[in-house]
CSV table of C-alpha atoms in Angstrom, one decimal:
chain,number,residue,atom,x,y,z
A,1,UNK,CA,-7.7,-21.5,-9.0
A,2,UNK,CA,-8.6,-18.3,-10.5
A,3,UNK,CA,-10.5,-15.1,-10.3
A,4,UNK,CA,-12.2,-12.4,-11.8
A,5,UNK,CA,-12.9,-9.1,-9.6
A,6,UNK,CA,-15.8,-6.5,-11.0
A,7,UNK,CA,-16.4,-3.5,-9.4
A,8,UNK,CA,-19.5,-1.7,-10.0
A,9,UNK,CA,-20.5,1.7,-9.7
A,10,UNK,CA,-20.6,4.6,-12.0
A,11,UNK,CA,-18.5,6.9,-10.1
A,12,UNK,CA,-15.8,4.4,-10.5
A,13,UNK,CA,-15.7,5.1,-14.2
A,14,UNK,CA,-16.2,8.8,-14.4
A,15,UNK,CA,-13.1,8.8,-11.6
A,16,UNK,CA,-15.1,10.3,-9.1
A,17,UNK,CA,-13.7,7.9,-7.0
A,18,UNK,CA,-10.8,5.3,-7.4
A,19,UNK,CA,-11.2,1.7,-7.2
A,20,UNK,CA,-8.9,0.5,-4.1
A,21,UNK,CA,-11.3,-2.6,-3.4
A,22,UNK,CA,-10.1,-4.7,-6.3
A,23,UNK,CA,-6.7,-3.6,-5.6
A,24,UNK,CA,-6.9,-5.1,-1.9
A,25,UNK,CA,-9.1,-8.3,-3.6
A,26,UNK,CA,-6.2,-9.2,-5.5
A,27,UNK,CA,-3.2,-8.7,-3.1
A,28,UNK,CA,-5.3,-11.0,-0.5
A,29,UNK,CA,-5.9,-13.9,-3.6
A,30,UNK,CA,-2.5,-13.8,-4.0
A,31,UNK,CA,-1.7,-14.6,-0.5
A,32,UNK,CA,-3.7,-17.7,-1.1
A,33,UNK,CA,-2.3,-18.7,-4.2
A,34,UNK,CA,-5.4,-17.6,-6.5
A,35,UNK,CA,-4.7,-16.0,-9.9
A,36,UNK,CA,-6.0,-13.3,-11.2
A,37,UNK,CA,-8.1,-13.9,-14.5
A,38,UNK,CA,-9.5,-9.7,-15.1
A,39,UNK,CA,-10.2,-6.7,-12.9
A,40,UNK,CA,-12.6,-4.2,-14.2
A,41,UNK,CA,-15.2,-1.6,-13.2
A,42,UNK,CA,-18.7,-1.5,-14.9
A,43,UNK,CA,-21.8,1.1,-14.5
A,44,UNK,CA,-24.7,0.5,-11.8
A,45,UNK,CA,-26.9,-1.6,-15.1
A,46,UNK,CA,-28.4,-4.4,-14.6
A,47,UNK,CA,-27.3,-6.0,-18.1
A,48,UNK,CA,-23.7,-5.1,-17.7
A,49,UNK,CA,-24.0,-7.2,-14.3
A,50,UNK,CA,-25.3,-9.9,-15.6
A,51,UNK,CA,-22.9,-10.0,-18.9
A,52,UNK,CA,-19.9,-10.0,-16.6
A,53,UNK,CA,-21.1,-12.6,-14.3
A,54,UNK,CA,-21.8,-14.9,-17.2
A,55,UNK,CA,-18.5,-13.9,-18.4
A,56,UNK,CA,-16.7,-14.6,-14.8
A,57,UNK,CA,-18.8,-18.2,-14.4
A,58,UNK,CA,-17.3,-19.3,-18.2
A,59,UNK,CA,-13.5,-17.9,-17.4
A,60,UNK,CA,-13.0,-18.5,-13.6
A,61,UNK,CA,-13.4,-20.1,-10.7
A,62,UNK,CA,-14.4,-17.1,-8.0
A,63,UNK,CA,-15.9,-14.4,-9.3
A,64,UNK,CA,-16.1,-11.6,-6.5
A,65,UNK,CA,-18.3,-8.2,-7.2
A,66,UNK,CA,-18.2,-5.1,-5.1
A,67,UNK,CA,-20.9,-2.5,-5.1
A,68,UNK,CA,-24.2,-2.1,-5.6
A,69,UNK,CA,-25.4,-3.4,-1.7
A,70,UNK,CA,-26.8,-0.6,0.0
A,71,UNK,CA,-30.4,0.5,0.3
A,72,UNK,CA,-31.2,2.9,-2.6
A,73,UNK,CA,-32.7,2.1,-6.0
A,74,UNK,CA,-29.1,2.5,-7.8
A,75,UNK,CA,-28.3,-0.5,-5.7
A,76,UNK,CA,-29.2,-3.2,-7.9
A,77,UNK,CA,-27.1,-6.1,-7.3
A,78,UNK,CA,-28.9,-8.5,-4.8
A,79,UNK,CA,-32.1,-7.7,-7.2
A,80,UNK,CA,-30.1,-8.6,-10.0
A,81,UNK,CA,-28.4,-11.7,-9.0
A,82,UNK,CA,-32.1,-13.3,-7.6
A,83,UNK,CA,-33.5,-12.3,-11.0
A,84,UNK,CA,-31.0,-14.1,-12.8
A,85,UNK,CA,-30.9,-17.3,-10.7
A,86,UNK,CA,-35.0,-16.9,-10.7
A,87,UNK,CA,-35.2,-16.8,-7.0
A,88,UNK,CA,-37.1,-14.7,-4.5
A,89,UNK,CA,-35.3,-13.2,-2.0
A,90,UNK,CA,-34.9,-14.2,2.2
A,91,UNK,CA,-34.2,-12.4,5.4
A,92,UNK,CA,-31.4,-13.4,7.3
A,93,UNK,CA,-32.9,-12.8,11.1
A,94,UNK,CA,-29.4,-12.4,12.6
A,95,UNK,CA,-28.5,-9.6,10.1
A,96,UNK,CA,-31.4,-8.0,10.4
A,97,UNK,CA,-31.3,-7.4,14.5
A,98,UNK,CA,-27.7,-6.2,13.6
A,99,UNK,CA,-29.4,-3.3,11.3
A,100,UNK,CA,-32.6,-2.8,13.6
A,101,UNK,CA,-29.9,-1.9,16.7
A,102,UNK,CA,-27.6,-0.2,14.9
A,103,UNK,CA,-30.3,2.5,13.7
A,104,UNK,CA,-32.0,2.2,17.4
A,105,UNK,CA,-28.9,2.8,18.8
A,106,UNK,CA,-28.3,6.2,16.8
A,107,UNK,CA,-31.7,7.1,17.6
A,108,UNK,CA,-32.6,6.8,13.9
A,109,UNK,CA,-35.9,5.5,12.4
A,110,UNK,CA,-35.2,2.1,11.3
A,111,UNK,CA,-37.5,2.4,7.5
A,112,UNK,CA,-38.2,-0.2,5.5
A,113,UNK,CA,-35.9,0.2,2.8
A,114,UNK,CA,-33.3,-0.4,5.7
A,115,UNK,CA,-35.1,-3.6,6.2
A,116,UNK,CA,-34.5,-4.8,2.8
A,117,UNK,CA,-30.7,-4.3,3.8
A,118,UNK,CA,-31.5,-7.9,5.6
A,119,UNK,CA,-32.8,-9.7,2.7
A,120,UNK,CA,-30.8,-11.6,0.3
A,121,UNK,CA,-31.2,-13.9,-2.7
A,122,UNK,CA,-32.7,-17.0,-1.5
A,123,UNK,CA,-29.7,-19.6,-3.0
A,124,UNK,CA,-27.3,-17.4,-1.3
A,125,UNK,CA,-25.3,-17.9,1.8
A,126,UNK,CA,-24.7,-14.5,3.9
A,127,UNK,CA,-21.3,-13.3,5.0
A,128,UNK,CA,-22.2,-11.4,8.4
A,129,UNK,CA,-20.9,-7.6,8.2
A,130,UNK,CA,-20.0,-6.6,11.5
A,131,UNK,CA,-18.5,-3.3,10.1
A,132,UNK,CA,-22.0,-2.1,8.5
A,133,UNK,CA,-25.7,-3.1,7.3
A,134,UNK,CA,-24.9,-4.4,4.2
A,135,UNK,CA,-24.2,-8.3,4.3
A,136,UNK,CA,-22.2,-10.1,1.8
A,137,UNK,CA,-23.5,-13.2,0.2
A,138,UNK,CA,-21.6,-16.0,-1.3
A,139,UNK,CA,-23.3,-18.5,-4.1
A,140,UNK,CA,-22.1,-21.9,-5.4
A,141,UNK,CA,-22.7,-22.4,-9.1
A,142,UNK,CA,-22.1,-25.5,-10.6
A,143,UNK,CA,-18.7,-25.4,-8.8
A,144,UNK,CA,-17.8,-22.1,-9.1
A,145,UNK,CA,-17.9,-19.3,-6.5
A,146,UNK,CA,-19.5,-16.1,-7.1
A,147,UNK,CA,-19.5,-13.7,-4.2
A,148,UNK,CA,-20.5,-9.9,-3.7
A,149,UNK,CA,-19.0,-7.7,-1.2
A,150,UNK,CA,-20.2,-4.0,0.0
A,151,UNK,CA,-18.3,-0.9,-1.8
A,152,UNK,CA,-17.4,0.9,1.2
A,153,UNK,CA,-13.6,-0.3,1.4
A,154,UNK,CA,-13.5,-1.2,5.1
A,155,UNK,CA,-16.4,-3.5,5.6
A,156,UNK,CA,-15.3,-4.9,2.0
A,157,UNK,CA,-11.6,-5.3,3.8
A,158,UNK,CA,-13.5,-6.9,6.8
A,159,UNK,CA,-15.5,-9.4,4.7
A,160,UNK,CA,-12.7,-10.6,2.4
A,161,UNK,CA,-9.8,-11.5,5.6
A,162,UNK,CA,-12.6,-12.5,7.9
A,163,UNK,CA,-14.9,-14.2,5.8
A,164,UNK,CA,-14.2,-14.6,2.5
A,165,UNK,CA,-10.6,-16.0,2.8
A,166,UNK,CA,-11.4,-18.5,5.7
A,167,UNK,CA,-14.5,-19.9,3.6
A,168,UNK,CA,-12.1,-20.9,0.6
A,169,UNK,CA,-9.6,-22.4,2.7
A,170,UNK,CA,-12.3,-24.3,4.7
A,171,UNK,CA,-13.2,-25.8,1.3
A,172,UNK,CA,-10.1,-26.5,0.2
A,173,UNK,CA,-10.2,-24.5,-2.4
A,174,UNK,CA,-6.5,-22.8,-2.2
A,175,UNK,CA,-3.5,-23.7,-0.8
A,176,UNK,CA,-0.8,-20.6,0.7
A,177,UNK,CA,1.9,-19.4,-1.4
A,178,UNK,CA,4.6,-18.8,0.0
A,179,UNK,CA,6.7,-15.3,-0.8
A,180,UNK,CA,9.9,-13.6,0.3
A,181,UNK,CA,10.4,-9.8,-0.1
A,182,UNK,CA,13.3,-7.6,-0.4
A,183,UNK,CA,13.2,-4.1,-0.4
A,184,UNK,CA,16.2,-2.0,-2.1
A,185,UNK,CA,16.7,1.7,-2.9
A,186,UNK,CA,19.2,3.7,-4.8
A,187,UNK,CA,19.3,1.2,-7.5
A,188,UNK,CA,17.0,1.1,-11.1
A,189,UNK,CA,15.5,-1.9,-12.1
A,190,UNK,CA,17.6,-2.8,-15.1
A,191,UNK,CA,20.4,-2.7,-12.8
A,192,UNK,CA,19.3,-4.3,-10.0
A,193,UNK,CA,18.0,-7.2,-12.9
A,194,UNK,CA,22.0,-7.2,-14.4
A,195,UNK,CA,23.0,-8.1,-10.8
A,196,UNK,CA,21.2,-11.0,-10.4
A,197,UNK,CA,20.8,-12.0,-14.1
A,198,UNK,CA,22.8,-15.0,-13.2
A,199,UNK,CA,20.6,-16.0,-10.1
A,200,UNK,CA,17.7,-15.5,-12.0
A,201,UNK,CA,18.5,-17.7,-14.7
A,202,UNK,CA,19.0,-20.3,-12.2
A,203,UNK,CA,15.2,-20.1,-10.8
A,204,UNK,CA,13.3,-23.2,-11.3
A,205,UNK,CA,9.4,-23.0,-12.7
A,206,UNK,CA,8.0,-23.0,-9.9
A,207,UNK,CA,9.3,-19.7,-8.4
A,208,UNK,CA,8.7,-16.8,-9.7
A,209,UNK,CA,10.9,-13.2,-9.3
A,210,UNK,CA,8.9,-10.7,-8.9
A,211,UNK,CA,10.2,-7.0,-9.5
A,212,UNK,CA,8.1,-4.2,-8.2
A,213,UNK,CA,9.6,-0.9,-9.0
A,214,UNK,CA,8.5,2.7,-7.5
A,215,UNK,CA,10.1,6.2,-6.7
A,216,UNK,CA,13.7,5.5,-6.1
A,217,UNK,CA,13.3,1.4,-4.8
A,218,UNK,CA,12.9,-1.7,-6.3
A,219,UNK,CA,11.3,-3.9,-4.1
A,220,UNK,CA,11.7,-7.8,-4.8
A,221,UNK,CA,9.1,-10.5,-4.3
A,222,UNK,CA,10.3,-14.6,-4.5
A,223,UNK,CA,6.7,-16.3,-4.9
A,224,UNK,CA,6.2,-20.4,-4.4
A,225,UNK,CA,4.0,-22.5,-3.0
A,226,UNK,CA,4.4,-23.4,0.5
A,227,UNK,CA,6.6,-26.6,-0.4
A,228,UNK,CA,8.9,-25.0,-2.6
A,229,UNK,CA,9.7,-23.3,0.8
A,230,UNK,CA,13.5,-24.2,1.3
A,231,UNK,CA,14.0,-23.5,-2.9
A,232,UNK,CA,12.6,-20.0,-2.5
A,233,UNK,CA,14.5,-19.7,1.0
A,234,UNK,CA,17.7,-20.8,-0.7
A,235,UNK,CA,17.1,-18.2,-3.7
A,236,UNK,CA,16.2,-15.3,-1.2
A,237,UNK,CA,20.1,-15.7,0.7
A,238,UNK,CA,21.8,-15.6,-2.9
A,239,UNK,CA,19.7,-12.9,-3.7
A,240,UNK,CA,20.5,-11.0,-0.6
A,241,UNK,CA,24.5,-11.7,-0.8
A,242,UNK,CA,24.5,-9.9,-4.2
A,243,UNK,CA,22.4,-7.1,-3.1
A,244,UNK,CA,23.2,-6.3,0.3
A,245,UNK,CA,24.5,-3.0,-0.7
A,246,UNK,CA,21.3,-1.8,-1.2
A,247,UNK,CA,19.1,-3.8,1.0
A,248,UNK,CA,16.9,-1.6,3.6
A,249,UNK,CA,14.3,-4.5,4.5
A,250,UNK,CA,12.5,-7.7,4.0
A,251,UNK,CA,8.9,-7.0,4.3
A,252,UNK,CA,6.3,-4.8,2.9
A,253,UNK,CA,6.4,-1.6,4.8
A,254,UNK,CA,7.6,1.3,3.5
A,255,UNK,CA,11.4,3.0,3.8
A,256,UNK,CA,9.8,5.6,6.6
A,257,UNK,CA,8.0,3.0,8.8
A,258,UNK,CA,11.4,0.8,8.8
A,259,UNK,CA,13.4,4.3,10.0
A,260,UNK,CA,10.1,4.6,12.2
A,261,UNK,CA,9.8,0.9,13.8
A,262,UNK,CA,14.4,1.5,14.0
A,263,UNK,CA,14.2,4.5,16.1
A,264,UNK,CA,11.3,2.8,18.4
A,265,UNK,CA,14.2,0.3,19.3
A,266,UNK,CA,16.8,2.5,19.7
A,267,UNK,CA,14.9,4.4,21.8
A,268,UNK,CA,16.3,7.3,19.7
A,269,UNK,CA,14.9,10.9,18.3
A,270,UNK,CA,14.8,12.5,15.2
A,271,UNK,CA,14.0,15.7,13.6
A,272,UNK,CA,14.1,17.4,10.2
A,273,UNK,CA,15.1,20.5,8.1
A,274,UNK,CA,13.6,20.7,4.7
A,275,UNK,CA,13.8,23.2,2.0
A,276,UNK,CA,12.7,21.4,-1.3
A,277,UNK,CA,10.6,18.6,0.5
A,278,UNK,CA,8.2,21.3,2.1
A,279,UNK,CA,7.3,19.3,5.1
A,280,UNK,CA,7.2,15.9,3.3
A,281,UNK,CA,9.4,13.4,5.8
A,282,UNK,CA,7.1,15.0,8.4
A,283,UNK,CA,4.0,13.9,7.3
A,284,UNK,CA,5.4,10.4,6.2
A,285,UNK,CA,7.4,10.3,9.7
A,286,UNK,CA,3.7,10.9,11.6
A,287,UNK,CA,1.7,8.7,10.0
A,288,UNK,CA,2.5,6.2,12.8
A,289,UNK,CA,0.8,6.0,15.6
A,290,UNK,CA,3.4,6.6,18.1
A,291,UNK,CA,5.1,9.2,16.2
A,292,UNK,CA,5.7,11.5,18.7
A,293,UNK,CA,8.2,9.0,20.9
A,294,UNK,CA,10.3,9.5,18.0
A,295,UNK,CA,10.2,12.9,16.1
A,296,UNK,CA,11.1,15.8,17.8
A,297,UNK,CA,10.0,18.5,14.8
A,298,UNK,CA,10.5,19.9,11.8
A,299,UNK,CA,11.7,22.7,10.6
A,300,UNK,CA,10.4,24.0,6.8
A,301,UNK,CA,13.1,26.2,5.9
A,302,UNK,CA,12.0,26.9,2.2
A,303,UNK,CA,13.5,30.7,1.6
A,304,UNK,CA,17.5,31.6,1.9
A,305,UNK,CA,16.3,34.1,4.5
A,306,UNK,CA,14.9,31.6,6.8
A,307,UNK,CA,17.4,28.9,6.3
A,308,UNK,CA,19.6,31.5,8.4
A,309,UNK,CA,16.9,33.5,10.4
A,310,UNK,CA,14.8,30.1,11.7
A,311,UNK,CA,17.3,28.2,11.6
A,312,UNK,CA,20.7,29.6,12.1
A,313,UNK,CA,22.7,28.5,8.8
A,314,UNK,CA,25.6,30.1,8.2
A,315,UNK,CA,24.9,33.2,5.6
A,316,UNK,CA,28.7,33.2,4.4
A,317,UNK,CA,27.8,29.6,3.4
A,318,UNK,CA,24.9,30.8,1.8
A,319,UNK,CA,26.4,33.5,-0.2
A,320,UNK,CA,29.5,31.6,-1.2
A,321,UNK,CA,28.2,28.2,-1.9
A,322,UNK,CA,24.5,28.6,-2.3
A,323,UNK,CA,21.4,26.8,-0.8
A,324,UNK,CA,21.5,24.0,-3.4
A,325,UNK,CA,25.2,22.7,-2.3
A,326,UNK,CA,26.5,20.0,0.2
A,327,UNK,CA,28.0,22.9,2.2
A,328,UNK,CA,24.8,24.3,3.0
A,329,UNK,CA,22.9,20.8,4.1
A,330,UNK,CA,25.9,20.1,6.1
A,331,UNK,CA,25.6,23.2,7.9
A,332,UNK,CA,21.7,22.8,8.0
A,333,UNK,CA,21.8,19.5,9.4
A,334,UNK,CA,24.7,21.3,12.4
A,335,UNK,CA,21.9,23.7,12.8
A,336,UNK,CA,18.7,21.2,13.2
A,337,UNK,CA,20.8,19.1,16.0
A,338,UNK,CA,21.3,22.3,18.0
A,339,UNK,CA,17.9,23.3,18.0
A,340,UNK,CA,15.7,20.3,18.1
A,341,UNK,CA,18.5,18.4,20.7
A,342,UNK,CA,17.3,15.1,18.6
A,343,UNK,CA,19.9,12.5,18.2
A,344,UNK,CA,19.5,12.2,14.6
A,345,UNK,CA,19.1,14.6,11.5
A,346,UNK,CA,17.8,14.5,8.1
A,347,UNK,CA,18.4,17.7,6.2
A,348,UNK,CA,17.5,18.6,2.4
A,349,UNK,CA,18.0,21.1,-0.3
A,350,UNK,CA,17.5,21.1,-3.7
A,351,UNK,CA,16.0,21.7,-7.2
A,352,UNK,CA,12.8,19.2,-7.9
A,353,UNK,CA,12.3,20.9,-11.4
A,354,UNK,CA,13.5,22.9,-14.2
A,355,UNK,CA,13.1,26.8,-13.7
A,356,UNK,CA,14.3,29.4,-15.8
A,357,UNK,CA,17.3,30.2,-13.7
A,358,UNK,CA,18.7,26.4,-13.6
A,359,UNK,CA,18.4,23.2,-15.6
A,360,UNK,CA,19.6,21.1,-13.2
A,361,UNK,CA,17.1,19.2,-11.2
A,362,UNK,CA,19.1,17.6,-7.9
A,363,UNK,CA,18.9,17.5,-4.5
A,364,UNK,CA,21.6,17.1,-1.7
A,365,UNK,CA,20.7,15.6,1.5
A,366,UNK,CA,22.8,15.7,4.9
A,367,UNK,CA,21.8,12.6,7.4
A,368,UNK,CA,23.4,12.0,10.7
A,369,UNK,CA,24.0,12.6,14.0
A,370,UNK,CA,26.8,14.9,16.4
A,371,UNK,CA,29.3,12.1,15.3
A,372,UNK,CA,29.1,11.8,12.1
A,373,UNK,CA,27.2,13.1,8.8
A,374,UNK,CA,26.9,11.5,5.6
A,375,UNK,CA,26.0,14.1,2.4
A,376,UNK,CA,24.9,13.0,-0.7
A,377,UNK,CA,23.9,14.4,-3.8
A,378,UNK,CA,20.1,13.0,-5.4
A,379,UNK,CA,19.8,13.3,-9.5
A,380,UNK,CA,16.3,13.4,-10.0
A,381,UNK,CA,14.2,12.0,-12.3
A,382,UNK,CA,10.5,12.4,-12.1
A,383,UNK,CA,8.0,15.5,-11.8
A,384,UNK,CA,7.8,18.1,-9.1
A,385,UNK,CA,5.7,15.5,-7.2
A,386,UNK,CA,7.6,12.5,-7.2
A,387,UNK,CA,10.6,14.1,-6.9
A,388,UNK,CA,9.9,15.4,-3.2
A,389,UNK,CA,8.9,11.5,-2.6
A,390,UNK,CA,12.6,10.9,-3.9
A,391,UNK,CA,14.4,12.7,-2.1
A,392,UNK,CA,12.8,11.9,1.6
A,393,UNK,CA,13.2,8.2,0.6
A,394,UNK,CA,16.6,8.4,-0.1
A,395,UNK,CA,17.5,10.2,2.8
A,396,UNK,CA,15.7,7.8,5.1
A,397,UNK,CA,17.4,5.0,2.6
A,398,UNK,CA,21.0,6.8,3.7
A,399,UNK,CA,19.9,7.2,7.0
A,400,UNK,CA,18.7,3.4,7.7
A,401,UNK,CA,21.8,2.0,5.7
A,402,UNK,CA,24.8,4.4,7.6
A,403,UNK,CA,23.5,4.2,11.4
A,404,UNK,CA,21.1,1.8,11.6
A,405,UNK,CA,21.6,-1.8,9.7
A,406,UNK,CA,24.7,-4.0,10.2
């Protein structure tokens, strides 16, 4: 099976506001083993809706809108869709107690246009939206599916895993794929793809190699249907063997919730000193609920003069080596474990981009604990922006890799 996603809404084409829904659409059809025909966004107009739902019916078989569902006169969708079938429209009674209490309950007057919220076309089937007051509503034409989903992202999140999904496998309309990941760092793609040129080559049809490339990782995606299950298992090992090296996990989360979820085992602490990330490991460190079990603090030690003040580095390493040097992370990272008492460390220091007084864009890390420190030195890439991101993912990379995988 296939599908086509169509996001409507004006502010999705001026950029007022990005389009996450058909991002999340797609990555849940691909759980199930449906293709993607087309994405696209298209303005609040009633023509436009109906020329890419006549489009969708002749190219695929689910067609899935998002937008247009709430209770104001840009919100044309339900209108448009009984129009177009030439049906009236009908309450759904169980939807529209859901509405009356939720305005009741907020002491709210419930109006009549949040009445309307209630109705749907009358050849549609609703999709109860426990998150808001906007139902979904899932037709049948001529065998194909067409279904329309709310634009706020979580009640469109809720409707697709809760509702939508179930309803196609409950028709049998998809079967599960069947994927293996593996995440690596430190590595480019055309690398990583010389490695296992030979492996590749070997794949039969009916796997497929993903790779998926981002700041500083190359993650890896084996995809199959669920009966090519041993194949895709049997690909993943040889896969692994080659790249081991640079392995830091199998699934999708990202480098800092594996160093996160690591230190939750380990029982284990951690704290950081950063100069040219400005606070960035912090941020991606408490993003987890939980966080504070783990992290200890940070310190952002941006200035020479507070790299020895706040912190306590050195000055003599300062002055002879400079703050962009391994000598000065090293003693950074000394400084951090005396402070903070964590049992691990992640210093950095470096230059993210050009300036007049240096071409050289590079960073050095220090990652460790009392024991033992690992340095190394980051050539970077990318703008000011994504730079920061590469630095804090390789030192959580170096980190995972040194002290905490076998």
């Amino acid at each position: 099976m296939n599908a086509t996603i169509i996001t409507i809404g004006d502010e999705l084409l001026i950029g007022q506001t990005i389009d996450t829904n058909s991002a999340f659409i797609a990555r849940q059809f691909n759980k199930i083993g449906v293709s993607i025909r087309q994405r696209m966004a298209i303005a609040d107009d009633a023509s436009e809706i109906v020329r890419w739902l006549e489009f969708g019916l002749k190219e695929s078989d689910i067609i899935v809108f998002t937008g247009g569902l709430g209770p104001t006169k840009d919100d044309i969708t339900k209108k448009t869709f009984a129009k177009y079938f030439g049906v009236g429209m009908k309450r759904d009674e169980e939807t529209y107690k859901h509405v009356k209490h939720i305005f009741e309950s907020r002491n709210r007057p419930f109006l009549e246009i949040n009445e309307q919220q209630a109705e749907i076309p009358a050849n549609g089937e609703v999709l109860f939206n426990n998150m808001g007051t906007a139902p979904g509503m899932w037709f049948e034409i001529d065998g194909k599916i067409v279904v329309s989903l709310p634009g706020v992202p979580f009640e469109m999140e809720f409707l697709m895993t809760e509702r939508v999904i179930p309803k196609i496998f409950a028709k049998q309309y998809a079967t599960p794929l069947y994927h293996r990941h593996i995440q690596t760092a430190s590595m480019g793609e055309s690398f990583l793809a010389t490695k296992i040129e030979a492996i590749e080559n070997e794949l039969p049809s009916t796997v497929k190699l993903a790779y998926l490339p981002s700041t500083f990782r190359v993650n890896l995606r084996l995809s199959g249907h669920e009966n090519d299950k041993a194949l895709i298992d049997r690909y993943f090992e040889k896969i692994n063997d080659t790249l081991s090296d640079y392995i830091y996990g199998y699934t999708e989360q990202s480098v800092f919730e594996h160093l996160f979820h690591k230190l939750k085992q380990k029982n284990a602490t951690i704290s950081f000193a950063e100069s040219c990330t400005g606070g960035y490991l912090a941020n991606a460190i408490t993003e987890f609920s939980g966080a504070s079990d783990i992290f200890k603090g940070s310190y952002v030690v941006y200035s020479d003069a507070w790299k020895a003040q706040i912190l306590g580095v050195d000055p003599q390493i300062i002055e002879k080596h400079s703050v962009y040097s391994p000598e000065c992370v090293t003693d950074m990272h000394r400084a951090l474990l005396e402070k903070s008492g964590a049992d691990f460390a992640i210093a950095t220091s470096g230059i993210v981009e050009p300036t007049v007084h240096s071409k050289k864009v590079e960073a050095f890390i220090a990652v460790g604990n009392k024991e033992r420190v690992l340095v190394k030195k980051i050539d970077l890439i990318y703008n000011r922006s994504k730079n920061k991101e590469a630095i804090a993912i390789s030192a959580c990379f170096y980190l995972l890799k040194e002290f905490f995988l076998e």
